[in-house]
Amino acid sequence: MKEKTLADYKAMQERCCNCSYCKWIPLDKIKSNRFAYNCPANAYFKFNTYSARGRFQAGLAVANEELDYTEGMTQMVHSCLSCGACDVACKISRYNLEPLEHNIALKADVIEKGHTILAQKVMLNTLATEGTLIPNMKKADRAVWSEGLGFKDLAKEKAEVLFFPGCKYGYDKTLKETLRTTVSLLLNMEADLGVLGESEMCCGGRAWQMGFEKEFSKTADINISKIQKTGAKIIVTPCADCYHALKRLYAERGLTMEVLHVVEYIDRKVKEGRVTFTKPVNMTVTYHDPCHLGRQGAPFVPWNGTEKKIFNQIHTWEPRRPRNNGANGIYDAPRNILEAIPGIRLVEMERIREYSWCCGAGGGCGQSMPAYAEWVAGDRVAEAKSTATDALVTACPWCNGMLSKAVGKDGETMPVYDLLELVARAL
Ligand code: SF4
Ligand code: SF4
């Protein structure tokens, strides 16, 4: 598969009309000035260059050799969380441009020219040596979380479902019990479940988000081959980042298997009447849509066409390109589960579904620019607290980690739950 370069986005760079819609959620969705902005990089650094609009302009100037990568430019390029909020806003409000793809291409270009952040190099080294992007973790410890659970080992036998926990769930000791409980729940739902065990490795999604396209491609190709060989029919993952990589990025590279986030799997079982929540969980909650489960969790739609100009002026595509505006992401499954649990009442935040605000973990910024990432998480926590609910719930271990870290910073705490913890309580 041929990777696109910055030069492939020239028409889009020229076609961006500088309208700035990419900095805001759509006008008809705005409920307050406080939570109207959508681009964390632009909101934190307070320069237009940090928005998708500015990135198009900077990318065009680089492509035209009018601008070099200075230290400031490098920071700007890497500060994009790859959250995709600009992408949805641009497609809803204006044209069918691809700001997110362009942001990634700009990162790949700056990396190609030798400008990376030290923390990114450490992550990439760990990926090469230990098969994970989480520094200090070891390949040999990959399957420790699953000891004693009685899984099928897909290297030796067949199963219908391949369970893919991902690095964060697999290595983070604070999440181990939630993960083990989840798997026990799935086994109780009579899921025919297997794992890759020690041969599992990182999905590489975070490498793609950071612009390390070669490293992502290598990781994805190894994983696709391993996954196809298992003969499983469905992959289930509890991680939003893995979900996006497996469902969108791997599909683009030829993976044909059905990919479900665990909330979709559980929602399906509830609808089939195979699972009933019997124990009340009495609390009001608000729900945070993970970027890579929500707007970036929409299915991959292939398009093979060409770009052309009408009257040598207006850029267009033949045939029409699909408009991936995030509307088909996974929003209902987690809400259905919350509604099905007796005692839970959901109160929504202002920026939800495809207009959700990022948790700060995207693009590896949690590691490479921690102060900025924590500010982003803090903004989401402030929005969650404005709902006056008892708890903040999400469905991604990365979001959970960022939000949990930010939650007590203003002196007022608020419990943060993975939806799976509430599911376990309700059964
Ligand atoms: S919304 Fe799209 S066209 Fe408008 S400034 Fe942003 S990237 Fe450019
Ligand atoms: S992907 Fe997110 S952080 Fe990056 S420019 Fe778009 S809205 Fe801003």
Short mmCIF file of C-alpha atoms and ligand atoms in Angstrom, two decimals:
data_model
loop_
_atom_site.label_atom_id
_atom_site.label_comp_id
_atom_site.label_asym_id
_atom_site.label_seq_id
_atom_site.Cartn_x
_atom_site.Cartn_y
_atom_site.Cartn_z
CA MET A 1 0.00 0.00 0.00
CA LYS A 2 1.49 3.34 -1.07
CA GLU A 3 1.67 5.89 1.74
CA LYS A 4 0.59 9.41 0.80
CA THR A 5 3.05 12.26 1.23
CA LEU A 6 2.51 15.94 1.98
CA ALA A 7 2.67 16.66 -1.76
CA ASP A 8 -0.50 14.56 -2.27
CA TYR A 9 -2.47 17.09 -0.20
CA LYS A 10 -1.59 20.17 -2.26
CA ALA A 11 -5.08 20.56 -3.69
CA MET A 12 -6.62 20.34 -0.22
CA GLN A 13 -4.10 22.80 1.20
CA GLU A 14 -5.09 25.24 -1.53
CA ARG A 15 -8.77 24.52 -1.14
CA CYS A 16 -8.93 25.33 2.59
CA CYS A 17 -10.79 28.65 2.58
CA ASN A 18 -9.63 29.79 6.07
CA CYS A 19 -13.19 29.84 7.34
CA SER A 20 -12.05 28.54 10.80
CA TYR A 21 -15.08 26.31 11.30
CA CYS A 22 -12.55 23.60 12.23
CA LYS A 23 -11.94 25.34 15.59
CA TRP A 24 -15.50 25.00 16.84
CA ILE A 25 -18.28 22.49 17.23
CA PRO A 26 -21.09 23.25 14.73
CA LEU A 27 -23.02 26.44 15.50
CA ASP A 28 -26.33 24.64 16.05
CA LYS A 29 -24.72 22.35 18.67
CA ILE A 30 -23.16 25.12 20.76
CA LYS A 31 -24.74 25.50 24.21
CA SER A 32 -22.18 27.82 25.82
CA ASN A 33 -19.15 29.87 24.93
CA ARG A 34 -17.15 27.95 27.57
CA PHE A 35 -17.43 24.62 25.76
CA ALA A 36 -17.81 25.74 22.14
CA TYR A 37 -14.23 25.22 20.97
CA ASN A 38 -13.18 21.83 19.66
CA CYS A 39 -9.46 21.92 18.74
CA PRO A 40 -7.36 21.35 21.87
CA ALA A 41 -4.11 22.42 20.20
CA ASN A 42 -5.58 25.74 19.06
CA ALA A 43 -7.33 26.35 22.39
CA TYR A 44 -4.18 25.70 24.47
CA PHE A 45 -1.46 27.33 22.33
CA LYS A 46 -3.78 30.15 21.17
CA PHE A 47 -2.27 30.52 17.70
CA ASN A 48 -4.12 29.94 14.47
CA THR A 49 -1.19 27.88 13.17
CA TYR A 50 -2.13 25.14 15.66
CA SER A 51 -5.59 24.67 14.12
CA ALA A 52 -6.31 22.51 11.06
CA ARG A 53 -6.58 25.71 9.04
CA GLY A 54 -3.10 26.83 10.16
CA ARG A 55 -1.70 23.35 9.51
CA PHE A 56 -2.99 23.48 5.92
CA GLN A 57 -1.29 26.86 5.47
CA ALA A 58 1.96 25.71 7.09
CA GLY A 59 1.92 22.45 5.08
CA LEU A 60 1.45 24.38 1.85
CA ALA A 61 4.32 26.73 2.71
CA VAL A 62 6.57 23.73 3.48
CA ALA A 63 5.55 21.99 0.24
CA ASN A 64 6.30 25.20 -1.69
CA GLU A 65 9.69 25.43 0.09
CA GLU A 66 8.74 28.82 1.57
CA LEU A 67 9.06 27.61 5.17
CA ASP A 68 11.48 25.36 7.11
CA TYR A 69 10.87 23.31 10.21
CA THR A 70 12.07 25.45 13.12
CA GLU A 71 11.79 24.30 16.74
CA GLY A 72 8.46 26.14 17.06
CA MET A 73 7.13 24.62 13.84
CA THR A 74 8.13 21.14 15.02
CA GLN A 75 6.29 21.62 18.31
CA MET A 76 3.23 22.88 16.44
CA VAL A 77 3.19 19.88 14.10
CA HIS A 78 3.53 17.34 16.93
CA SER A 79 0.95 19.07 19.16
CA CYS A 80 -1.92 17.73 17.06
CA LEU A 81 -3.69 15.10 19.17
CA SER A 82 -5.03 13.42 16.02
CA CYS A 83 -8.40 13.66 17.74
CA GLY A 84 -10.21 14.39 14.46
CA ALA A 85 -12.50 17.12 15.82
CA CYS A 86 -11.35 19.49 13.07
CA ASP A 87 -11.99 16.81 10.47
CA VAL A 88 -15.64 16.42 11.46
CA ALA A 89 -16.16 20.17 11.77
CA CYS A 90 -14.67 20.86 8.33
CA LYS A 91 -16.80 18.15 6.69
CA ILE A 92 -19.99 19.20 8.46
CA SER A 93 -19.54 22.90 7.90
CA ARG A 94 -17.64 23.22 4.64
CA TYR A 95 -15.97 20.96 2.13
CA ASN A 96 -14.95 17.33 1.95
CA LEU A 97 -11.35 18.05 2.89
CA GLU A 98 -9.25 15.66 5.02
CA PRO A 99 -7.67 17.84 7.74
CA LEU A 100 -6.82 14.84 9.95
CA GLU A 101 -5.06 12.90 7.18
CA HIS A 102 -3.19 16.08 6.29
CA ASN A 103 -2.12 16.63 9.92
CA ILE A 104 -0.69 13.09 9.95
CA ALA A 105 1.07 13.65 6.62
CA LEU A 106 2.61 16.84 8.03
CA LYS A 107 3.86 14.89 11.04
CA ALA A 108 5.31 12.19 8.75
CA ASP A 109 7.08 14.92 6.78
CA VAL A 110 8.58 16.60 9.84
CA ILE A 111 9.75 13.17 11.10
CA GLU A 112 11.20 12.30 7.69
CA LYS A 113 13.24 15.51 7.92
CA GLY A 114 14.60 14.47 11.32
CA HIS A 115 12.49 16.52 13.76
CA THR A 116 11.10 14.37 16.54
CA ILE A 117 10.55 14.76 20.29
CA LEU A 118 12.74 12.69 22.65
CA ALA A 119 9.76 10.96 24.29
CA GLN A 120 8.57 9.81 20.85
CA LYS A 121 11.96 8.21 20.14
CA VAL A 122 11.78 6.32 23.46
CA MET A 123 8.29 5.05 22.55
CA LEU A 124 9.38 3.96 19.08
CA ASN A 125 12.44 2.17 20.48
CA THR A 126 10.20 0.22 22.86
CA LEU A 127 7.94 -0.67 19.94
CA ALA A 128 10.90 -2.06 18.01
CA THR A 129 12.37 -4.05 20.90
CA GLU A 130 9.38 -4.98 23.07
CA GLY A 131 6.39 -4.74 20.73
CA THR A 132 4.70 -1.99 22.76
CA LEU A 133 4.72 1.82 22.72
CA ILE A 134 4.62 2.00 26.53
CA PRO A 135 8.18 2.64 27.77
CA ASN A 136 9.72 0.20 30.28
CA MET A 137 7.29 -2.61 29.47
CA LYS A 138 8.60 -6.05 28.46
CA LYS A 139 7.44 -8.46 25.79
CA ALA A 140 7.74 -11.33 28.27
CA ASP A 141 5.11 -9.73 30.56
CA ARG A 142 2.53 -9.25 27.82
CA ALA A 143 0.25 -12.09 28.85
CA VAL A 144 0.68 -11.93 32.64
CA TRP A 145 -2.76 -10.30 33.05
CA SER A 146 -4.51 -13.41 31.69
CA GLU A 147 -2.89 -16.04 33.90
CA GLY A 148 -5.37 -18.57 35.23
CA LEU A 149 -8.33 -17.38 33.17
CA GLY A 150 -8.45 -20.49 30.99
CA PHE A 151 -8.41 -18.90 27.57
CA LYS A 152 -7.87 -20.69 24.33
CA ASP A 153 -4.39 -20.03 22.93
CA LEU A 154 -5.00 -19.12 19.31
CA ALA A 155 -1.50 -20.19 18.37
CA LYS A 156 -2.57 -23.78 19.15
CA GLU A 157 -6.37 -23.97 18.79
CA LYS A 158 -9.31 -22.23 17.12
CA ALA A 159 -11.91 -19.89 18.66
CA GLU A 160 -14.69 -17.75 17.23
CA VAL A 161 -13.60 -14.57 19.03
CA LEU A 162 -10.10 -13.14 19.24
CA PHE A 163 -9.87 -10.95 22.34
CA PHE A 164 -7.30 -8.17 21.81
CA PRO A 165 -6.74 -6.23 25.09
CA GLY A 166 -4.06 -3.85 23.73
CA CYS A 167 -1.00 -2.46 25.53
CA LYS A 168 -2.70 -0.13 28.02
CA TYR A 169 -5.09 -2.74 29.38
CA GLY A 170 -2.50 -5.50 29.09
CA TYR A 171 0.26 -3.77 31.06
CA ASP A 172 -1.41 -1.28 33.41
CA LYS A 173 -1.60 -2.96 36.82
CA THR A 174 -4.38 -0.62 38.00
CA LEU A 175 -6.60 -1.92 35.16
CA LYS A 176 -5.77 -5.60 35.60
CA GLU A 177 -8.81 -6.48 37.72
CA THR A 178 -11.21 -4.64 35.38
CA LEU A 179 -9.73 -6.52 32.45
CA ARG A 180 -9.91 -9.90 34.16
CA THR A 181 -13.50 -9.22 35.25
CA THR A 182 -14.43 -8.23 31.70
CA VAL A 183 -13.04 -11.42 30.28
CA SER A 184 -14.85 -13.49 32.89
CA LEU A 185 -18.06 -11.65 31.90
CA LEU A 186 -17.52 -12.48 28.24
CA LEU A 187 -16.82 -16.12 29.08
CA ASN A 188 -20.04 -16.16 31.12
CA MET A 189 -21.82 -14.84 28.03
CA GLU A 190 -20.59 -18.05 26.41
CA ALA A 191 -18.17 -16.28 24.13
CA ASP A 192 -15.80 -18.76 22.46
CA LEU A 193 -12.75 -16.69 23.33
CA GLY A 194 -9.05 -16.92 22.53
CA VAL A 195 -6.02 -14.64 22.78
CA LEU A 196 -2.70 -14.27 21.00
CA GLY A 197 -0.92 -14.40 24.37
CA GLU A 198 2.77 -13.54 24.34
CA SER A 199 2.77 -13.21 20.56
CA GLU A 200 0.32 -10.27 20.76
CA MET A 201 1.93 -6.91 20.10
CA CYS A 202 0.90 -3.26 19.97
CA CYS A 203 -1.70 -2.39 17.31
CA GLY A 204 0.57 0.48 16.24
CA GLY A 205 -2.31 2.97 16.17
CA ARG A 206 -0.48 5.45 18.36
CA ALA A 207 2.54 5.31 16.01
CA TRP A 208 0.18 6.23 13.15
CA GLN A 209 -1.29 9.07 15.23
CA MET A 210 2.21 10.42 15.85
CA GLY A 211 3.07 10.29 12.13
CA PHE A 212 5.48 7.34 12.27
CA GLU A 213 3.94 5.76 9.20
CA LYS A 214 6.73 3.28 8.38
CA GLU A 215 6.72 1.90 11.92
CA PHE A 216 2.94 1.69 11.86
CA SER A 217 2.93 -0.12 8.49
CA LYS A 218 5.45 -2.68 9.70
CA THR A 219 3.50 -3.35 12.91
CA ALA A 220 0.15 -3.52 11.11
CA ASP A 221 1.39 -5.97 8.48
CA ILE A 222 2.81 -8.34 11.14
CA ASN A 223 -0.42 -8.15 13.15
CA ILE A 224 -2.72 -8.64 10.15
CA SER A 225 -0.85 -11.80 9.16
CA LYS A 226 -1.03 -13.19 12.73
CA ILE A 227 -4.71 -12.27 13.11
CA GLN A 228 -5.76 -13.79 9.76
CA LYS A 229 -3.96 -17.04 10.65
CA THR A 230 -6.07 -17.53 13.80
CA GLY A 231 -9.19 -18.15 11.70
CA ALA A 232 -11.29 -16.24 14.29
CA LYS A 233 -14.48 -14.62 12.99
CA ILE A 234 -14.59 -11.57 15.26
CA ILE A 235 -12.00 -9.46 17.08
CA VAL A 236 -13.18 -7.87 20.33
CA THR A 237 -11.14 -5.16 22.03
CA PRO A 238 -11.80 -3.01 25.12
CA CYS A 239 -9.42 -0.25 23.86
CA ALA A 240 -10.63 2.60 21.63
CA ASP A 241 -7.19 3.11 20.07
CA CYS A 242 -6.88 -0.58 19.15
CA TYR A 243 -10.46 -0.46 17.84
CA HIS A 244 -9.64 2.38 15.46
CA ALA A 245 -6.43 0.73 14.29
CA LEU A 246 -8.01 -2.69 13.76
CA LYS A 247 -11.29 -1.48 12.29
CA ARG A 248 -10.18 1.46 10.16
CA LEU A 249 -6.45 1.36 9.53
CA TYR A 250 -6.12 -2.43 9.20
CA ALA A 251 -9.25 -2.63 7.01
CA GLU A 252 -7.56 -0.18 4.67
CA ARG A 253 -4.62 -2.62 4.53
CA GLY A 254 -6.79 -5.66 3.83
CA LEU A 255 -8.02 -7.06 7.19
CA THR A 256 -11.51 -8.43 6.50
CA MET A 257 -12.54 -9.73 9.94
CA GLU A 258 -15.38 -8.12 11.91
CA VAL A 259 -14.00 -5.82 14.63
CA LEU A 260 -16.09 -4.94 17.69
CA HIS A 261 -15.37 -2.81 20.69
CA VAL A 262 -16.34 -4.70 23.82
CA VAL A 263 -19.25 -2.29 24.42
CA GLU A 264 -20.69 -3.24 21.03
CA TYR A 265 -20.31 -6.92 21.88
CA ILE A 266 -22.05 -6.51 25.25
CA ASP A 267 -24.79 -4.33 23.74
CA ARG A 268 -25.39 -7.05 21.14
CA LYS A 269 -25.69 -9.69 23.90
CA VAL A 270 -28.13 -7.49 25.86
CA LYS A 271 -30.30 -7.08 22.74
CA GLU A 272 -30.21 -10.85 22.13
CA GLY A 273 -31.47 -11.35 25.70
CA ARG A 274 -28.28 -13.24 26.65
CA VAL A 275 -27.35 -10.68 29.32
CA THR A 276 -29.59 -8.94 31.83
CA PHE A 277 -28.43 -6.42 34.38
CA THR A 278 -30.06 -7.31 37.68
CA LYS A 279 -28.22 -5.34 40.38
CA PRO A 280 -28.98 -1.61 40.60
CA VAL A 281 -26.09 0.87 40.38
CA ASN A 282 -27.62 3.99 41.83
CA MET A 283 -25.82 7.03 40.42
CA THR A 284 -26.08 9.81 37.87
CA VAL A 285 -23.26 9.71 35.35
CA THR A 286 -21.97 11.57 32.35
CA TYR A 287 -20.28 9.78 29.44
CA HIS A 288 -17.08 10.77 27.60
CA ASP A 289 -16.96 9.60 23.95
CA PRO A 290 -13.40 8.44 23.15
CA CYS A 291 -12.27 10.02 19.83
CA HIS A 292 -11.15 6.67 18.41
CA LEU A 293 -14.36 4.87 19.32
CA GLY A 294 -16.64 7.74 18.37
CA ARG A 295 -15.90 9.89 15.34
CA GLN A 296 -12.89 7.82 14.27
CA GLY A 297 -14.66 4.52 14.95
CA ALA A 298 -16.82 4.80 11.84
CA PRO A 299 -16.19 1.97 9.33
CA PHE A 300 -13.56 2.36 6.63
CA VAL A 301 -15.20 3.10 3.27
CA PRO A 302 -12.88 2.40 0.32
CA TRP A 303 -12.67 4.94 -2.48
CA ASN A 304 -10.75 4.57 -5.70
CA GLY A 305 -11.05 7.66 -7.76
CA THR A 306 -9.20 10.62 -9.12
CA GLU A 307 -8.99 14.26 -8.32
CA LYS A 308 -9.73 16.75 -11.06
CA LYS A 309 -10.34 20.43 -11.67
CA ILE A 310 -13.41 21.96 -13.30
CA PHE A 311 -12.56 24.94 -15.56
CA ASN A 312 -9.02 24.56 -14.25
CA GLN A 313 -10.24 26.14 -11.01
CA ILE A 314 -12.56 24.07 -8.85
CA HIS A 315 -11.11 20.91 -7.27
CA THR A 316 -13.40 17.91 -7.35
CA TRP A 317 -13.26 14.12 -7.21
CA GLU A 318 -14.52 11.52 -9.68
CA PRO A 319 -16.48 9.55 -8.50
CA ARG A 320 -17.61 11.46 -5.42
CA ARG A 321 -15.55 10.64 -2.34
CA PRO A 322 -17.35 9.33 0.76
CA ARG A 323 -17.75 12.00 3.42
CA ASN A 324 -16.45 10.45 6.67
CA ASN A 325 -18.03 12.97 9.02
CA GLY A 326 -17.98 10.77 12.13
CA ALA A 327 -21.74 10.23 12.20
CA ASN A 328 -21.34 6.44 12.02
CA GLY A 329 -19.04 6.11 15.02
CA ILE A 330 -19.90 4.08 18.13
CA TYR A 331 -22.11 6.33 20.24
CA ASP A 332 -25.26 4.31 20.94
CA ALA A 333 -23.79 1.04 22.28
CA PRO A 334 -22.26 2.57 25.45
CA ARG A 335 -25.37 4.69 26.04
CA ASN A 336 -27.64 1.66 25.54
CA ILE A 337 -25.66 -0.23 28.18
CA LEU A 338 -25.87 2.67 30.63
CA GLU A 339 -29.62 2.89 30.06
CA ALA A 340 -30.02 -0.88 30.57
CA ILE A 341 -28.34 -0.80 33.99
CA PRO A 342 -31.01 -0.22 36.64
CA GLY A 343 -30.39 2.87 38.78
CA ILE A 344 -28.12 4.71 36.34
CA ARG A 345 -29.22 8.07 34.94
CA LEU A 346 -27.19 9.59 32.12
CA VAL A 347 -26.75 13.37 31.90
CA GLU A 348 -24.94 14.48 28.74
CA MET A 349 -22.09 16.99 28.51
CA GLU A 350 -22.17 19.79 25.92
CA ARG A 351 -19.59 18.35 23.51
CA ILE A 352 -20.71 14.79 22.77
CA ARG A 353 -20.73 12.10 20.08
CA GLU A 354 -18.81 13.26 16.96
CA TYR A 355 -18.31 16.69 18.57
CA SER A 356 -16.66 15.27 21.68
CA TRP A 357 -13.60 16.94 23.27
CA CYS A 358 -10.41 14.83 23.38
CA CYS A 359 -9.05 13.46 26.70
CA GLY A 360 -5.50 14.61 25.82
CA ALA A 361 -3.94 11.18 25.23
CA GLY A 362 -4.17 11.28 21.44
CA GLY A 363 -1.13 11.59 19.19
CA GLY A 364 1.14 10.37 22.00
CA CYS A 365 0.94 13.86 23.55
CA GLY A 366 0.29 12.33 26.99
CA GLN A 367 3.95 11.26 26.88
CA SER A 368 5.53 13.83 24.57
CA MET A 369 3.80 17.02 25.87
CA PRO A 370 2.39 16.07 29.29
CA ALA A 371 1.52 19.59 30.59
CA TYR A 372 -0.53 20.34 27.48
CA ALA A 373 -2.20 16.90 27.53
CA GLU A 374 -3.16 17.37 31.20
CA TRP A 375 -4.70 20.75 30.41
CA VAL A 376 -6.80 19.10 27.69
CA ALA A 377 -7.96 16.40 30.14
CA GLY A 378 -8.70 19.11 32.73
CA ASP A 379 -10.97 20.92 30.29
CA ARG A 380 -12.98 17.73 29.81
CA VAL A 381 -13.18 17.16 33.57
CA ALA A 382 -14.47 20.73 34.02
CA GLU A 383 -17.17 19.98 31.45
CA ALA A 384 -18.04 16.71 33.21
CA LYS A 385 -18.29 18.53 36.57
CA SER A 386 -20.61 21.11 35.03
CA THR A 387 -23.21 18.34 34.63
CA ALA A 388 -23.33 17.96 38.46
CA THR A 389 -23.36 14.16 38.12
CA ASP A 390 -21.83 11.62 40.52
CA ALA A 391 -19.29 10.11 38.10
CA LEU A 392 -17.58 10.32 34.73
CA VAL A 393 -17.72 7.16 32.60
CA THR A 394 -15.73 6.28 29.51
CA ALA A 395 -14.90 3.24 27.38
CA CYS A 396 -11.18 3.52 26.74
CA PRO A 397 -8.26 2.85 29.11
CA TRP A 398 -6.26 5.81 27.71
CA CYS A 399 -9.13 8.24 28.32
CA ASN A 400 -9.66 6.70 31.74
CA GLY A 401 -5.99 7.26 32.63
CA MET A 402 -5.89 10.89 31.46
CA LEU A 403 -9.22 11.86 33.05
CA SER A 404 -8.42 10.11 36.34
CA LYS A 405 -5.15 12.05 36.57
CA ALA A 406 -6.88 15.38 35.90
CA VAL A 407 -9.95 14.87 38.03
CA GLY A 408 -8.77 16.08 41.44
CA LYS A 409 -6.55 18.94 40.23
CA ASP A 410 -9.04 21.68 41.19
CA GLY A 411 -9.48 20.23 44.68
CA GLU A 412 -12.84 18.66 43.87
CA THR A 413 -12.71 15.04 42.92
CA MET A 414 -15.13 12.97 40.81
CA PRO A 415 -14.93 9.20 40.29
CA VAL A 416 -13.94 8.09 36.78
CA TYR A 417 -15.11 4.64 35.66
CA ASP A 418 -14.55 2.41 32.70
CA LEU A 419 -18.03 1.39 31.58
CA LEU A 420 -16.93 -2.22 32.11
CA GLU A 421 -16.60 -1.60 35.86
CA LEU A 422 -20.29 -0.59 35.99
CA VAL A 423 -21.28 -3.59 33.86
CA ALA A 424 -19.49 -5.89 36.32
CA ARG A 425 -21.33 -4.27 39.26
CA ALA A 426 -24.71 -4.63 37.58
CA LEU A 427 -24.51 -8.37 36.83
S1 SF4 B 1 -13.06 24.25 8.30
FE1 SF4 B 1 -11.88 23.25 6.66
S2 SF4 B 1 -11.93 24.79 4.99
FE2 SF4 B 1 -12.47 25.90 6.88
S3 SF4 B 1 -10.49 26.71 7.69
FE3 SF4 B 1 -10.85 24.71 8.66
S4 SF4 B 1 -9.74 23.23 7.40
FE4 SF4 B 1 -10.01 25.10 6.17
S1 SF4 B 2 -6.89 16.64 15.11
FE1 SF4 B 2 -7.59 17.61 17.03
S2 SF4 B 2 -5.77 18.62 17.91
FE2 SF4 B 2 -5.28 18.10 15.75
S3 SF4 B 2 -5.74 20.01 14.65
FE3 SF4 B 2 -7.57 18.69 14.56
S4 SF4 B 2 -8.86 19.31 16.31
FE4 SF4 B 2 -6.79 20.16 16.63
#
